Short mmCIF file of C-alpha atoms and ligand atoms in Angstrom, two decimals:
data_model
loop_
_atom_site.label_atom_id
_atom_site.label_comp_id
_atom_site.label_asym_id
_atom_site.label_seq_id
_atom_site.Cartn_x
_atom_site.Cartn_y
_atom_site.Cartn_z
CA UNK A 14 -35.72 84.42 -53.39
CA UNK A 15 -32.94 83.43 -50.40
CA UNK A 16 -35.33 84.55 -48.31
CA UNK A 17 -37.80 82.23 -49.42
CA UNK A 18 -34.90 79.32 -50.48
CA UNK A 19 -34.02 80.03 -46.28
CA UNK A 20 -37.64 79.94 -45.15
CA UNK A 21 -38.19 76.84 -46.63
CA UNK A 22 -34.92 74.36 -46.20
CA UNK A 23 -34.97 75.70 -42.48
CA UNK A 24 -38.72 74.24 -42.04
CA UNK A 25 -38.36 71.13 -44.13
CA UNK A 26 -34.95 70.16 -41.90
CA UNK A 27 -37.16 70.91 -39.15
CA UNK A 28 -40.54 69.02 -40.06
CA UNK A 29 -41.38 66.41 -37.33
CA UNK A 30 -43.01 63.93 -39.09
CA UNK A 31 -44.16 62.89 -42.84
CA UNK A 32 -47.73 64.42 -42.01
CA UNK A 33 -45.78 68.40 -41.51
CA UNK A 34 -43.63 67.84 -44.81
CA UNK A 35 -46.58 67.05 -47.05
CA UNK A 36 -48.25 70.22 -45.61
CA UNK A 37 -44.69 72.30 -46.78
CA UNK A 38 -44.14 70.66 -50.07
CA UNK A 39 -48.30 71.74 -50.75
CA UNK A 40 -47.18 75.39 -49.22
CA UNK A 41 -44.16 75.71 -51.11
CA UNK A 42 -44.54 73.72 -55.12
CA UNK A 43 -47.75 72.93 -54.51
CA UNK A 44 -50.44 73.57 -57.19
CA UNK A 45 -51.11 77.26 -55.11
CA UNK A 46 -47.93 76.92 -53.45
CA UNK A 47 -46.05 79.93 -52.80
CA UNK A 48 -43.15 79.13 -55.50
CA UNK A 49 -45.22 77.95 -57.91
CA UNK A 50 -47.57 81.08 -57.91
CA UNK A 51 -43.95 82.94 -58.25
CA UNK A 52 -43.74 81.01 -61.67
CA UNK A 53 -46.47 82.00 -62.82
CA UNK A 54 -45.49 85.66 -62.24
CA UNK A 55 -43.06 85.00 -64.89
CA UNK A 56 -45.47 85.68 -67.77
CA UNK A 57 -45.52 89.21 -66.26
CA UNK A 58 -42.31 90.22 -66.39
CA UNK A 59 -39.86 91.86 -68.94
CA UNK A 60 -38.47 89.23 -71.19
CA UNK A 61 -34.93 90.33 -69.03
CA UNK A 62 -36.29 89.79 -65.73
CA UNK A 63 -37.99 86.59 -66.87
CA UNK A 64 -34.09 85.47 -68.34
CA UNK A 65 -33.02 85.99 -65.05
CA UNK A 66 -36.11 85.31 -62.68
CA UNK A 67 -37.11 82.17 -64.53
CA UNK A 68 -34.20 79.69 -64.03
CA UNK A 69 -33.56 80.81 -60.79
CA UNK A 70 -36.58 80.18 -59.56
CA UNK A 71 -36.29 76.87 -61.14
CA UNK A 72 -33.82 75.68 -59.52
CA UNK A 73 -35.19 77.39 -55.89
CA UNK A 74 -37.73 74.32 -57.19
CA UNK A 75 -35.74 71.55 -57.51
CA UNK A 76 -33.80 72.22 -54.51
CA UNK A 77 -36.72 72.35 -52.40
CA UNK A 78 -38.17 69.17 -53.74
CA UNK A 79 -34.93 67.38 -53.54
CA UNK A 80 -34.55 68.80 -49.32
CA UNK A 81 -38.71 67.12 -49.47
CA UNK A 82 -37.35 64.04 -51.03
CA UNK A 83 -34.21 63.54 -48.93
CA UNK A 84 -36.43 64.63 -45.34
CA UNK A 85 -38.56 62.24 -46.46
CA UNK A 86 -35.74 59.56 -46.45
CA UNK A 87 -34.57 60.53 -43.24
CA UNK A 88 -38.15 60.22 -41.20
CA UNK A 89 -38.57 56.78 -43.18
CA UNK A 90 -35.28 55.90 -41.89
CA UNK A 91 -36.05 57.22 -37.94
CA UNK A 92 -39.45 55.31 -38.12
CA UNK A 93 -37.83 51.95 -39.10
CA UNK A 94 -35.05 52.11 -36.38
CA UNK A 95 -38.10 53.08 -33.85
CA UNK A 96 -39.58 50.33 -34.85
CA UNK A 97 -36.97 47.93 -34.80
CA UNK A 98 -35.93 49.12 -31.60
CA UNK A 99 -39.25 48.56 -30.27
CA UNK A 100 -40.04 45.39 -31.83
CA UNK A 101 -36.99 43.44 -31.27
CA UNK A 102 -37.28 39.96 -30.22
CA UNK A 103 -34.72 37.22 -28.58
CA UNK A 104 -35.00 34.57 -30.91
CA UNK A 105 -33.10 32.53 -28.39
CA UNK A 106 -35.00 32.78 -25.40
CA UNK A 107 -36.76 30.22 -24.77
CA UNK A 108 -40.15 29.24 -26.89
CA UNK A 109 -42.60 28.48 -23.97
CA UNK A 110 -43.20 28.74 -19.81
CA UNK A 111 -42.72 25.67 -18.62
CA UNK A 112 -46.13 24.46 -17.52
CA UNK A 113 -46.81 26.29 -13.96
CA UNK A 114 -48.62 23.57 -12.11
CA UNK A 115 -47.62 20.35 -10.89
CA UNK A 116 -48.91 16.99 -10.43
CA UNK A 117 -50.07 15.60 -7.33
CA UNK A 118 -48.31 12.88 -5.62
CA UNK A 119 -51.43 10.82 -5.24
CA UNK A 120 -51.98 11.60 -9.27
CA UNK A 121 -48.28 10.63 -9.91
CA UNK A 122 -48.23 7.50 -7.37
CA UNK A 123 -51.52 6.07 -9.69
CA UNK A 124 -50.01 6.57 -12.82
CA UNK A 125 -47.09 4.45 -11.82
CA UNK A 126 -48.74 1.85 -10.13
CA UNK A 127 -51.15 1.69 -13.01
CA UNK A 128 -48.13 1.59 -15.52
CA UNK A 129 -46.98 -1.54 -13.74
CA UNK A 130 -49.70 -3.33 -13.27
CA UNK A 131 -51.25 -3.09 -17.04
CA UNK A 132 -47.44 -4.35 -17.80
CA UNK A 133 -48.43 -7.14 -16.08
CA UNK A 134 -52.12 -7.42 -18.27
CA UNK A 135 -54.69 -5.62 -16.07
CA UNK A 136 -57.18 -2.87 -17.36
CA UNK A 137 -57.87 -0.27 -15.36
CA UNK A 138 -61.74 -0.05 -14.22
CA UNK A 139 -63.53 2.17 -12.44
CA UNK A 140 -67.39 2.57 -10.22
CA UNK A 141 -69.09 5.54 -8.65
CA UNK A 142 -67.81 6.76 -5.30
CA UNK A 143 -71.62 7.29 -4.07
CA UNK A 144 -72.01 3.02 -3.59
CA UNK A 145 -74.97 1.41 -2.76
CA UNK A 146 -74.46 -0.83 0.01
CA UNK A 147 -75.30 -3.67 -2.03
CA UNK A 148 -71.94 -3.66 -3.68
CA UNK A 149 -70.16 -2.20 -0.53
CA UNK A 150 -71.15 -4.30 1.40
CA UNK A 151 -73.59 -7.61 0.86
CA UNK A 152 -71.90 -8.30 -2.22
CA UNK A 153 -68.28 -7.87 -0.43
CA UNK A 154 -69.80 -11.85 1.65
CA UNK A 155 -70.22 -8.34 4.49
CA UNK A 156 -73.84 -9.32 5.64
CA UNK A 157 -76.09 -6.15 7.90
CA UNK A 158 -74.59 -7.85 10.96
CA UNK A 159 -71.32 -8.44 9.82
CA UNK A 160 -68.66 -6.59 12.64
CA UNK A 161 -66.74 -5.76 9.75
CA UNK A 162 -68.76 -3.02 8.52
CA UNK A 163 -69.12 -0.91 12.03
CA UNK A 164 -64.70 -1.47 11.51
CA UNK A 165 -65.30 1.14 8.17
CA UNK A 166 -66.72 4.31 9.93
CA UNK A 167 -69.18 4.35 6.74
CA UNK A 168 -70.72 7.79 5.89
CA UNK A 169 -74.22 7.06 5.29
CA UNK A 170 -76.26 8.91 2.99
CA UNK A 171 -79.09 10.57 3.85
CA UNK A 172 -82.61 8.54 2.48
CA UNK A 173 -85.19 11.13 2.25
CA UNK A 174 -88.29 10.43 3.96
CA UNK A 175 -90.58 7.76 2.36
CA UNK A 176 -88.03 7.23 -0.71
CA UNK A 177 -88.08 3.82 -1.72
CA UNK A 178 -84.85 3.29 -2.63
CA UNK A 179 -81.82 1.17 -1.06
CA UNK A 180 -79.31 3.12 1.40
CA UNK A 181 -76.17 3.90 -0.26
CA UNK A 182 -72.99 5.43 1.69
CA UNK A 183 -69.56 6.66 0.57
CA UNK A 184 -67.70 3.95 -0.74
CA UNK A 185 -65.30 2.55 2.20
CA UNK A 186 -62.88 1.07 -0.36
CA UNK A 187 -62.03 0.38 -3.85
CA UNK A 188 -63.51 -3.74 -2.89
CA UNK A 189 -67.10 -3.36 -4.82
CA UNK A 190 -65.34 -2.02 -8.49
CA UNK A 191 -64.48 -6.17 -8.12
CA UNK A 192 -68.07 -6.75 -8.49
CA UNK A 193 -69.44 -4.52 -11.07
CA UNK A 194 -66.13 -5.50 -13.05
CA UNK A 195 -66.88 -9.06 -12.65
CA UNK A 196 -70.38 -8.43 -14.01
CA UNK A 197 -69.47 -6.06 -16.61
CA UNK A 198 -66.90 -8.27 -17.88
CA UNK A 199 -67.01 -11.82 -16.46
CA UNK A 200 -64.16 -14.29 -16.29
CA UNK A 201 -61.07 -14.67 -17.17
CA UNK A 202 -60.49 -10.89 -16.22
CA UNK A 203 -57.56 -9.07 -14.54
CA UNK A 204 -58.47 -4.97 -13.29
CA UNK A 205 -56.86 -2.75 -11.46
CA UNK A 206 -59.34 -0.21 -9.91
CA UNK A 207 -57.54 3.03 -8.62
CA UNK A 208 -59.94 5.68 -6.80
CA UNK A 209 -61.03 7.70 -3.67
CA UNK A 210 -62.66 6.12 -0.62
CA UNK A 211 -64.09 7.48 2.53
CA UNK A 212 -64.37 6.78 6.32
CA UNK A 213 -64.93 8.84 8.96
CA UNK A 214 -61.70 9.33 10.47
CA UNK A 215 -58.83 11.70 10.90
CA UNK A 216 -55.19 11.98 12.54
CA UNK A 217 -51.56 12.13 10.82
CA UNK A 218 -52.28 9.25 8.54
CA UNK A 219 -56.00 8.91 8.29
CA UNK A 220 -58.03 11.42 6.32
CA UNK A 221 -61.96 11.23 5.90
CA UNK A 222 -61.04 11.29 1.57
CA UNK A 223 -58.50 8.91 0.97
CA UNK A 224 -57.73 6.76 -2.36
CA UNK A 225 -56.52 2.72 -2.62
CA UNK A 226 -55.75 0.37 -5.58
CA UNK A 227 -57.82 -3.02 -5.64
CA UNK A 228 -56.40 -5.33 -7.76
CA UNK A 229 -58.36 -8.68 -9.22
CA UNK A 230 -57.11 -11.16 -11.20
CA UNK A 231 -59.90 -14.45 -11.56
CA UNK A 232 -58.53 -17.17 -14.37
CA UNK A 233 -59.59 -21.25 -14.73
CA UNK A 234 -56.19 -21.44 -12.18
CA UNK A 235 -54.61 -18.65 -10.66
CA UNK A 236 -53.09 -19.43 -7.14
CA UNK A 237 -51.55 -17.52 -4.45
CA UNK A 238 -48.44 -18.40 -6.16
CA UNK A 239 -49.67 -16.35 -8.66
CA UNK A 240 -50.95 -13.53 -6.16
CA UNK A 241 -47.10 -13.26 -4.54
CA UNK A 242 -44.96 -12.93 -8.05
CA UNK A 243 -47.39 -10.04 -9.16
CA UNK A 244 -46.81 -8.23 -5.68
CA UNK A 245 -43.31 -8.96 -5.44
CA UNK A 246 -42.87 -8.04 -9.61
CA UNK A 247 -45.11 -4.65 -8.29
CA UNK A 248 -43.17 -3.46 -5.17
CA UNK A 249 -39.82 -4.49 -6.87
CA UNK A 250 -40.75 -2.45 -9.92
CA UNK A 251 -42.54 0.40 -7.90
CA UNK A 252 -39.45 1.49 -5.37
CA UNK A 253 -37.08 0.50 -8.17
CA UNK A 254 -35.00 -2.01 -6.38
CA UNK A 255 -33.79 -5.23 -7.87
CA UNK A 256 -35.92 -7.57 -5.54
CA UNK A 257 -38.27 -7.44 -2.66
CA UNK A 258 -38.84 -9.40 0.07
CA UNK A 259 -42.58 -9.96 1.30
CA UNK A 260 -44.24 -11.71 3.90
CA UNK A 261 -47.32 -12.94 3.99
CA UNK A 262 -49.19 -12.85 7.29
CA UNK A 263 -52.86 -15.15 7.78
CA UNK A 264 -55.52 -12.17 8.20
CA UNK A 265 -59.14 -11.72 7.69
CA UNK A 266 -61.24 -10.22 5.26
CA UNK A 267 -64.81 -11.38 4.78
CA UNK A 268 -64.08 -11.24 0.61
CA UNK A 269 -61.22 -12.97 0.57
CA UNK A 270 -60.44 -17.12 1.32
CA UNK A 271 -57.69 -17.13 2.88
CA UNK A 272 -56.70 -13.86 3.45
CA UNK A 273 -53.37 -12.16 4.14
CA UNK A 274 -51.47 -9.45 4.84
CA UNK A 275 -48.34 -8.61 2.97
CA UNK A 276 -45.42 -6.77 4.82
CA UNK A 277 -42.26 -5.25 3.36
CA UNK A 278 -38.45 -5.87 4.49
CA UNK A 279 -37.03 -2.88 4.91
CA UNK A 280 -35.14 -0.58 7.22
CA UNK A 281 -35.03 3.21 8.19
CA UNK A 282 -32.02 4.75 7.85
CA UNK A 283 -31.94 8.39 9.15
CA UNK A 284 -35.63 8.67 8.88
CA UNK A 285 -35.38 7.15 5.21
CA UNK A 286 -36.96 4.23 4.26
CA UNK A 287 -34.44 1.31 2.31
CA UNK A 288 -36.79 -1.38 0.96
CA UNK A 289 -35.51 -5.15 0.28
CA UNK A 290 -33.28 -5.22 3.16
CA UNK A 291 -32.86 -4.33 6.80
CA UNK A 292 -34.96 -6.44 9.76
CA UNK A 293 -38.07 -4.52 9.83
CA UNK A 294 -40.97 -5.54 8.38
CA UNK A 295 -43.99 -2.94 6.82
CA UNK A 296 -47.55 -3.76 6.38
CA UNK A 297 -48.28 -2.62 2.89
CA UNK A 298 -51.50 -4.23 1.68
CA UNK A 299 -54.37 -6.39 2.06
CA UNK A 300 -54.90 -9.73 -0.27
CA UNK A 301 -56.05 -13.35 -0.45
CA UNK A 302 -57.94 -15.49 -2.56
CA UNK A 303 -61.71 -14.32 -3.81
CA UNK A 304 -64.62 -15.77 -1.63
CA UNK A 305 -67.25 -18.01 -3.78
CA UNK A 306 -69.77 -15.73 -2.32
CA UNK A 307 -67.77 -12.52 -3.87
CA UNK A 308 -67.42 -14.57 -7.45
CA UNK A 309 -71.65 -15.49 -7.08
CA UNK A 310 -72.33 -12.19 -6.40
CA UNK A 311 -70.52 -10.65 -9.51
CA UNK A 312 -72.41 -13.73 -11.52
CA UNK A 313 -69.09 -15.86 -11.93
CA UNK A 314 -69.54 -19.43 -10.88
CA UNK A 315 -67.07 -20.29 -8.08
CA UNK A 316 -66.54 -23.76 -9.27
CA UNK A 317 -65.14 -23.03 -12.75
CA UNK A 318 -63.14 -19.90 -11.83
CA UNK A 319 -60.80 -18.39 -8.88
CA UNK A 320 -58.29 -15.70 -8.26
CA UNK A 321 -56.88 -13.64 -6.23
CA UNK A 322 -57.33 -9.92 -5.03
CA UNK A 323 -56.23 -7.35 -3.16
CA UNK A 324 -56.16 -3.76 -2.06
CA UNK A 325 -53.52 -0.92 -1.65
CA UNK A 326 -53.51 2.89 -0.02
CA UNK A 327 -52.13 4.85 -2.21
CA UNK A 328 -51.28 7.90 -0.08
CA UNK A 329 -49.70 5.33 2.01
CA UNK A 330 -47.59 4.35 -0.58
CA UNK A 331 -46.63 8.28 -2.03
CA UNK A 332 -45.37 8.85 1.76
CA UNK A 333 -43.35 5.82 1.65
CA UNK A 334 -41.89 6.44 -1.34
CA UNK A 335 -41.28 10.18 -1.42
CA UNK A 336 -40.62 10.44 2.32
CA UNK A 337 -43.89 12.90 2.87
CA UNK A 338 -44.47 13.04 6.68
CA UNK A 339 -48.14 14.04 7.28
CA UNK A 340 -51.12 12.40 5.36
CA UNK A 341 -53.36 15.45 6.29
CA UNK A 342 -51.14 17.97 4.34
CA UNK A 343 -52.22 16.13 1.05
CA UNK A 344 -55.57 17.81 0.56
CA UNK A 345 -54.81 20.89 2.24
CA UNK A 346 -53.68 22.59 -1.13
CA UNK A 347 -50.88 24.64 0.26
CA UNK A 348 -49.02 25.86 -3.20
CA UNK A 349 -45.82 25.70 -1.59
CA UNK A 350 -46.15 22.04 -0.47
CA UNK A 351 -48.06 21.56 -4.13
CA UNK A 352 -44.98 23.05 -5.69
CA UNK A 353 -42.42 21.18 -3.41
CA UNK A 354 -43.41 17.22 -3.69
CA UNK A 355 -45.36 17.92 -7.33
CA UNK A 356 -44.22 16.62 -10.24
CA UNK A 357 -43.46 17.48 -13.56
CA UNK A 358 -46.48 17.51 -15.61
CA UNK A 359 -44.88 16.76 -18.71
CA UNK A 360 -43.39 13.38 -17.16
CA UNK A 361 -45.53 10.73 -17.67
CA UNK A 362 -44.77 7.68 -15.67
CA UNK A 363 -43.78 4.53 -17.57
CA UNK A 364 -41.71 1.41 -17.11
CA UNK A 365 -39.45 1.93 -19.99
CA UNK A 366 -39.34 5.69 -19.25
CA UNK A 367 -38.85 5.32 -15.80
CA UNK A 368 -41.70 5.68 -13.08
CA UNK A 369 -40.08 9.12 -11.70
CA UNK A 370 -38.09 11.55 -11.96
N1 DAH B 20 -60.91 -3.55 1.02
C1 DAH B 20 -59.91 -3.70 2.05
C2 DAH B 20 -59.87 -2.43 2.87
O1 DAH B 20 -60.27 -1.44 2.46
C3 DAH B 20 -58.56 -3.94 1.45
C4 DAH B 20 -58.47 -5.28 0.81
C5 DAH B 20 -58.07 -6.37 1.52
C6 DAH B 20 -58.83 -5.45 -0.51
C7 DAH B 20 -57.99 -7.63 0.94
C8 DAH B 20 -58.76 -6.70 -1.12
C9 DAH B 20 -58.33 -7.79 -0.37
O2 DAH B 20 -59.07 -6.88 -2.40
O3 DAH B 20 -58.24 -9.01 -0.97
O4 DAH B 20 -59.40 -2.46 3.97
#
């Protein structure tokens, strides 16, 4: 019986894993176990061997079942702390990535100039970048022969062979979303159309994909006086200084009666830019006054309405503003210059927010 009491503690203290006790309590008490086919070996026996034989083999039984019981405890106990130690989690680390990417400068630059201007009342609209040159042109008062167009290094689109349909080209600027606004909605109507453009050209700050802002405003009486406080309120608001100083300068546009340019004061110090002060001045925009032809064209009768327009670069204005050197580097999609001017994408531009940070 020690030998068997031995056998049996020695194996159960020894049992790897829940699966290898089970087997040893069915070996040992088991229903053909080797103890309990001992007990039944009682009945043979001489009622003084069985006096003897019976309890201790009785308590060889609970003793085994109480080294199963207490194993069993043990392995429950190792598995848990396994576990634990395998599934253990820092609650305070924090709960997500932040987001990997970043947002583009030219993405960032139109959500802030848009965030200004619809403070001021305009809608953003939009038209297609493949133009027909009905509306990037003719429509613009920019007739087949006008000298302005050959100015716009148009990409032409191919017109297949005995198609019967007008040429269209790459839309040169943001100028014809004027018209199909004005015909969509009519008059009074203030837009903001923000978008790519095209022209065939390219150095350090001319790329054949580029993207401008028009703006339109067209009311019973707006003015140029009207045309220079939204600027002004714009630039101000947009470089985040308390005023700004602009000039306008006569130009020419064919859409536009008069026309103008608008410069910038500012200076360069150290190769940054300081706006609203300094002696130089920086040509920042197109603008003037919408030609009756451009009103006719988008169905609005020139003698009951006027306003003004105008027309921004916006790449221009992200290199200004965050001191980026090379226009061409904008659409290269180098990660490390994506990653170095990007911005946060969960920063959304706005004027009580702030425009950037
Ligand atoms: N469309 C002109 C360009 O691409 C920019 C421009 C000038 C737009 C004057 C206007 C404007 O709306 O009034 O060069």
């Amino acid at each position: 019986m020690d030998d068997l009491r031995q056998k049996y503690l020695a194996a159960i203290s020894g049992a790897a894993d829940e699966a290898a006790l089970e087997a040893l309590r069915v070996e040992a008490v088991g229903k053909k176990g080797e103890i309990s086919l001992k007990m039944r070996e009682l009945g043979k026996m001489t009622p003084e061997e069985r006096q003897l034989a019976g309890p201790a083999l009785n308590s060889l039984k609970d003793e085994i079942n109480s080294a199963l019981a207490a194993k069993k405890a043990a392995l429950a106990d190792l598995a848990l702390d396994a576990r634990l130690k395998d599934e253990w989690l820092d609650v305070t680390l924090p709960g997500r990535p932040g987001p990997a990417g970043t947002v583009h400068p030219v993405s960032q630059v139109t959500e802030e100039v848009t965030a200004i201007f619809a403070d001021m009342g305009f809608r953003v609209a939009e038209g297609p970048q493949i133009e027909s040159d009905w509306y990037n042109f003719d429509a613009l008062n920019m007739a087949p022969e006008h000298p302005a167009r050959q100015e716009h290094d148009t990409f032409y689109m191919a017109v297949p062979e005995g198609a019967n349909r007008p040429p269209h080209v790459l839309r040169t600027h943001t100028s014809p979303v004027q018209i199909r606004a004005l015909q969509g909605q009519g008059a009074p109507i203030r837009v903001i159309a923000p978008g790519r453009v095209y022209r065939s050209d390219y150095d350090q700050t001319h790329t054949p994909m580029f993207h401008q802002i028009e703006g339109l405003a067209i009311d019973r009486d707006i003015s140029m006086a009207n045309l220079k406080w939204c600027l002004e309120e714009f630039v101000a608001a947009f470089f985040g200084v308390e005023k700004a100083e602009l000039r306008f300068r006569a130009s020419h546009f064919p859409f536009t009666e008069p026309s103008a340019e608008v410069d910038l004061r500012c200076s360069w110090v150290d190769g940054q830019l300081k706006v609203g002060e300094g002696d130089d001045w920086m040509e920042i925009l197109g603008s003037g006054m919408v030609h009756p032809h451009v009103l006719r064209a988008g169905g609005i009768d020139p003698d009951q309405w006027q306003g003004f327009a105008f027309g921004i670069g916006i790449d221009r204005l992200a290199m200004l503003k965050y001191g980026i050197p090379d226009l061409r580097a904008f659409f290269d999609s180098d990660l490390r210059w994506l990653r170095h001017y990007g911005f946060s994408a969960l920063d959304v531009p706005t004027l009580h927010g702030g425009l950037s940070r």
